[in-house]
XYZ file of C-alpha atoms in Angstrom:
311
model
C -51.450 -17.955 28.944
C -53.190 -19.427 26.155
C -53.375 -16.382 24.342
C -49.690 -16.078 24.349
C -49.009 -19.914 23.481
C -50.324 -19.259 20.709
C -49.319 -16.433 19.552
C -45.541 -17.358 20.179
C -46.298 -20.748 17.940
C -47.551 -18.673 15.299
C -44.249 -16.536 15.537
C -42.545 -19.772 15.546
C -43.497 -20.799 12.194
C -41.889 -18.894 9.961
C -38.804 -19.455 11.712
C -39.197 -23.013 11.060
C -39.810 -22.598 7.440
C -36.728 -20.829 6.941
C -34.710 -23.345 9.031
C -36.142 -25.832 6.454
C -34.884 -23.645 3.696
C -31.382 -22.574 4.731
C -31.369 -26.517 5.354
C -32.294 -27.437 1.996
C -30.497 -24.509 0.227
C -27.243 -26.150 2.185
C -27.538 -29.569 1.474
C -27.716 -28.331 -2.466
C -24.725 -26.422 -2.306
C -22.269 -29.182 -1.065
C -19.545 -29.869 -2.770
C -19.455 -33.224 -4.476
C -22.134 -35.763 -5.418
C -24.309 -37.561 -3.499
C -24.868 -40.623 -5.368
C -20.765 -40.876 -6.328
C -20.538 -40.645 -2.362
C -22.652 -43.517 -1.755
C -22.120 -45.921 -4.555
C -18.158 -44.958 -4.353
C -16.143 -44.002 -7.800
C -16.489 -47.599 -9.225
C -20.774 -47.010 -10.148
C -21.352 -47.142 -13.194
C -23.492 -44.266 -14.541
C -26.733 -46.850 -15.096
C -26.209 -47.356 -11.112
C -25.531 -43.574 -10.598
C -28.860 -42.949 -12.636
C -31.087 -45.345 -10.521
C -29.735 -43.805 -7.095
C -30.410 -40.357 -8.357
C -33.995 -41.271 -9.567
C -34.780 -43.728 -6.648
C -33.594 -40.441 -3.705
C -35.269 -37.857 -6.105
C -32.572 -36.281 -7.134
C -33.844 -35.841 -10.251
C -36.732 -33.465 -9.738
C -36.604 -30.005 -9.806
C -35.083 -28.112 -6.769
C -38.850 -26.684 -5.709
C -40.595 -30.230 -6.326
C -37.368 -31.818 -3.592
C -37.882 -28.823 -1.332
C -42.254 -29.383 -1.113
C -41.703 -33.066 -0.565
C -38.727 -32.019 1.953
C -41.105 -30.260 3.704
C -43.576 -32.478 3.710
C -41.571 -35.582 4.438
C -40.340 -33.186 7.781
C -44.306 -32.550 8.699
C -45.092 -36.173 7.979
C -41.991 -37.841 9.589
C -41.243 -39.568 6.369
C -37.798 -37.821 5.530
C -36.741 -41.458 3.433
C -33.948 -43.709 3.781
C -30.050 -43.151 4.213
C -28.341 -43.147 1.110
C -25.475 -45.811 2.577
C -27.573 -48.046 5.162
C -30.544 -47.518 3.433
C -32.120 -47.949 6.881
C -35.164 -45.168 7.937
C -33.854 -41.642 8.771
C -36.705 -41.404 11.167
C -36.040 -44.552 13.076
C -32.504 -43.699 13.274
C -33.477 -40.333 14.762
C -36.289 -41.655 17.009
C -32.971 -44.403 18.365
C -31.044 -41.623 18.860
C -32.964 -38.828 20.170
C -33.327 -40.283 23.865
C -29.514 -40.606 24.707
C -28.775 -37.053 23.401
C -31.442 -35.627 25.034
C -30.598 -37.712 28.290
C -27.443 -36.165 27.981
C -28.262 -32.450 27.955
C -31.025 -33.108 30.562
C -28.839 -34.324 33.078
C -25.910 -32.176 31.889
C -27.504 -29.173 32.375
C -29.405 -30.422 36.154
C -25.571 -31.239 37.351
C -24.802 -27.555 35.735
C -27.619 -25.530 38.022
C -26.690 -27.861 41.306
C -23.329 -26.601 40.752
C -23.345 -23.503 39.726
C -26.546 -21.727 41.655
C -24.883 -22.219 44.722
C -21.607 -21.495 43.956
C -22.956 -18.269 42.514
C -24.714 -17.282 46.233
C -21.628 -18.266 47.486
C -19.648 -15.999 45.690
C -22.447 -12.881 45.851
C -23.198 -13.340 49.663
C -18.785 -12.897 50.111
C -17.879 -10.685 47.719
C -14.093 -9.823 47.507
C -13.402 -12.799 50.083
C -11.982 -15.755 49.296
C -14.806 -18.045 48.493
C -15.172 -15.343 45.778
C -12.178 -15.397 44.357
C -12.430 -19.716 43.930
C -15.473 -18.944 42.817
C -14.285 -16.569 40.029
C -11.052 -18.706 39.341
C -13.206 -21.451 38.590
C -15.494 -19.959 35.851
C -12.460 -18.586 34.182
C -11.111 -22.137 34.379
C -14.443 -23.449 32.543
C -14.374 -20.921 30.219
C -10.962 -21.413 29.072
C -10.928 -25.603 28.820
C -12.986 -26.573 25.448
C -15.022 -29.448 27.045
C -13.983 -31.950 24.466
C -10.369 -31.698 25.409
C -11.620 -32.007 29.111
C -14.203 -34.764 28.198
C -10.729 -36.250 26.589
C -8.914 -36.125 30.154
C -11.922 -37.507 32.176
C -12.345 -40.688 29.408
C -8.779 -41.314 30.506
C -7.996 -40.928 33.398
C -11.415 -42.454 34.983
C -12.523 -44.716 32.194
C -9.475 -45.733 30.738
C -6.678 -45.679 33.645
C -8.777 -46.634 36.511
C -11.879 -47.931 35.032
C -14.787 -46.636 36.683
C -16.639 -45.562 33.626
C -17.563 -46.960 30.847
C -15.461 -46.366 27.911
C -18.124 -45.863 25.097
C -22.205 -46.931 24.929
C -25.387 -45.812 26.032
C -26.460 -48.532 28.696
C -30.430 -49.873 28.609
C -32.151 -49.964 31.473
C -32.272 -46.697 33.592
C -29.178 -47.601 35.670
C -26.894 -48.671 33.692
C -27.813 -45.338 31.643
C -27.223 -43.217 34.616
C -24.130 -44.925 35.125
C -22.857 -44.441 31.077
C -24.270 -40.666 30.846
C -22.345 -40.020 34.220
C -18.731 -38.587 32.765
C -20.462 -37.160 29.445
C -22.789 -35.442 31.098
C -19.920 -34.197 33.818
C -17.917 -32.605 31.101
C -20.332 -30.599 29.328
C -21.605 -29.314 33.048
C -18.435 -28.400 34.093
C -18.567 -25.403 31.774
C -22.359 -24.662 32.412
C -21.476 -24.396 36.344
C -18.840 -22.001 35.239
C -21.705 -20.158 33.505
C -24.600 -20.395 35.384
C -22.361 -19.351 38.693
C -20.712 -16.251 37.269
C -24.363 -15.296 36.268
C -25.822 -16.460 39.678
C -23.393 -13.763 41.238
C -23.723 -11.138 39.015
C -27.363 -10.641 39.066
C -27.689 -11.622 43.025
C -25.411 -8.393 43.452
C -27.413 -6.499 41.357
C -30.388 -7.343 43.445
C -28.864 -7.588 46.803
C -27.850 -3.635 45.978
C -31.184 -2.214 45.541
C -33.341 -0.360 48.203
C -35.771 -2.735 49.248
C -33.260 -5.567 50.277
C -31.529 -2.632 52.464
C -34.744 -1.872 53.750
C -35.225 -6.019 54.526
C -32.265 -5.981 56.397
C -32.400 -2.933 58.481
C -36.307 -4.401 59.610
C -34.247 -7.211 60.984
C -34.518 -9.796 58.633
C -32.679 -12.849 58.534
C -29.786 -13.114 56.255
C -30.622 -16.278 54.908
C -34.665 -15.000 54.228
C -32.685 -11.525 52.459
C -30.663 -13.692 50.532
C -33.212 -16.495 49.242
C -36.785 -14.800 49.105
C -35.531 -11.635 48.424
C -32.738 -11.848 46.922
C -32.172 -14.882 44.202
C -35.763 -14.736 43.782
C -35.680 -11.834 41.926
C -32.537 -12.833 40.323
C -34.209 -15.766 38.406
C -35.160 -13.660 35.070
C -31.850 -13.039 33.834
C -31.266 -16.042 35.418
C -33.454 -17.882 33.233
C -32.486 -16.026 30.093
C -28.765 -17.598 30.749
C -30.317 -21.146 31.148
C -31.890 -21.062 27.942
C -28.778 -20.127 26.554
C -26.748 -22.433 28.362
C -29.171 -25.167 27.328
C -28.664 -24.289 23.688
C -25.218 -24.588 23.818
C -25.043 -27.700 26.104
C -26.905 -28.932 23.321
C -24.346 -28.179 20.863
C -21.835 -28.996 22.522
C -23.214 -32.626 22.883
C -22.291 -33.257 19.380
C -18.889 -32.980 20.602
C -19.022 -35.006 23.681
C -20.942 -37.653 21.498
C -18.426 -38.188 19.393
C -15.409 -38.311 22.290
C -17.152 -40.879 25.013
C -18.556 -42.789 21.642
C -22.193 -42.907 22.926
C -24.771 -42.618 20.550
C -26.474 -39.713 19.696
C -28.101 -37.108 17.479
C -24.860 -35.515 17.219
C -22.640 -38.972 16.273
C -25.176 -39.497 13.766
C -24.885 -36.465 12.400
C -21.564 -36.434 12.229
C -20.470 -39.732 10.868
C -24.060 -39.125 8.114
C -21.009 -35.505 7.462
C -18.139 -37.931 7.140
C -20.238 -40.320 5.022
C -21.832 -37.333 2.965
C -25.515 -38.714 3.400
C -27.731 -36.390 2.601
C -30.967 -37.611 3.996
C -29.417 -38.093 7.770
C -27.649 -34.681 7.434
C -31.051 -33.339 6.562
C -32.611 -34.827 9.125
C -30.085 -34.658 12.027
C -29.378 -30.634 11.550
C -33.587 -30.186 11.228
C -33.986 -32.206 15.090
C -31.003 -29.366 16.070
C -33.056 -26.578 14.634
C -36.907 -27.515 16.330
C -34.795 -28.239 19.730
C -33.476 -24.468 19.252
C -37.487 -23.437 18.493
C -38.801 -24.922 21.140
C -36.244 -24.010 23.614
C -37.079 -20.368 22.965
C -40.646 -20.911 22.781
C -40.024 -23.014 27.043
C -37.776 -19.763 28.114
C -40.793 -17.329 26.735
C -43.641 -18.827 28.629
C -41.169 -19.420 31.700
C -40.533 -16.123 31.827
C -44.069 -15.448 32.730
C -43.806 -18.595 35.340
C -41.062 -16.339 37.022
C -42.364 -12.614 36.350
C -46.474 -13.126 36.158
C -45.955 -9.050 34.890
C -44.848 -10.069 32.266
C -47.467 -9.792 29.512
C -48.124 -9.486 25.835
C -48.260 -6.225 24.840
């Protein structure tokens, strides 16, 4: 196992160092220019000269890339270019609530949507199927910011059980604030993770040995659960690393609807703002999440198939 840890961390890396160039090469090809969109149209070009020197702007594109690089390895990425505040403390404040969010997004998402997918596999063209079906298409079809939208008014806004924007502090009131967020962006992952559920439980449930199970006598609920979703759980767990990617992504979203801060509020309003440094550094946390949730699914593969080995 710690063979293969490492050898997946040294695939990892240069993936990483290309995410850190596409990144740069990006950020360099923006229209417009940073120090106009920070000082505004009324700098004067002595002002517009000291930003550009003070953010290195100046240097040559390879000399900003090394210390980009370097400032991403040493967690010293600089200051914004409007609040002028640390891009790694803003990060570090804003890292916990969006990965609160996709944590208990994606927990509500498997409650949901494993059972609802043996639901649907264990009564197959019967009604609980059908609902079963219905719903995912009905998850699949709503974007969740339009039904994050619906849930902020009608249980936040109309009848006030939610919070309308914020984070909370302590653990309840967090809980509490991460509650109709975190709803939304399940919603579509129990859509996802149930239509999956059924699909590979029929698969299984079809093959000889569970026909064999059952005409030995077994139990229908032993059939179902040990033989059954058990071996189920590797595509299974190829569509939760998925899923977990794009819960991720679509937190950015949901950030931005319910107000609550966030990786992906930052990011956007560092967009809107065209700061550099916090674009940099917001779209970098996005890419090592997407690293290191591959690098999770690999060596949980092996968790869930132990044949599974390096070749």
């Amino acid at each position: 196992m710690a063979r293969y840890l490492l050898l997946r961390l040294a695939d990892a890396v240069p993936t990483v160092f290309l995410v850190l160039l596409l990144v740069f090469i990006a950020m360099r090809i923006l229209p417009g220019d940073p120090a106009i969109a920070a000082l505004g149209d009324m700098a004067t070009p002595e002002q517009l000269a000291l930003f550009r020197d003070r953010m290195g702007l100046n240097d040559p594109l390879w000399l900003q890339f090394i210390n980009f690089v370097k400032g991403v390895f040493t967690l010293d990425l600089g200051n914004s270019m409007m609040s002028n505040q640390n891009v790694v403390g803003l990060i570090l404040y804003n890292l916990p609530f969006t990965i609160e969010l996709t944590v208990v997004a994606m927990l509500m998402g498997i409650l949901a949507g494993v059972p609802l997918g043996v639901l649907a596999a264990t009564n197959r063209n019967k009604l609980p199927d059908s609902g079963v079906r219905v719903f995912s298409l009905i998850g699949y079809a709503i974007p969740d910011f339009y039904l994050g939208a619906l849930l902020l008014i009608t249980f936040a806004l109309n009848l006030g059980w939610f919070p309308i924007n914020g984070g909370g502090t302590d653990f309840a009131s967090r809980m509490y604030h991460v509650f109709l967020p975190a709803l939304t962006l399940a919603f579509v992952k129990a859509a996802f993770i149930g239509r999956l559920t059924r699909t590979s439980l029929l698969e299984v449930l079809s093959r000889d040995y569970v026909r064999t199970a059952r005409a030995k006598g077994a139990k229908e609920s032993r059939v179902i659960y040990r033989h059954g979703l058990r071996n189920a759980l590797l595509p299974l767990t190829t569509g939760l690393g998925l899923s977990t990617l794009a819960t991720l992504s679509g937190s950015v979203a949901i950030e931005m609807v319910f107000n609550r801060p966030g990786i992906g509020k930052l990011l956007i309003s560092a967009i809107a703002e065209r700061d550099y440094a916090v674009i940099q550094g917001g779209v970098v946390v996005f890419a090592m999440f997407v690293v290191v949730i591959n690098l999770l699914m690999d060596l949980l593969y092996i968790v869930v198939d132990p044949r599974i080995r390096m070749k």
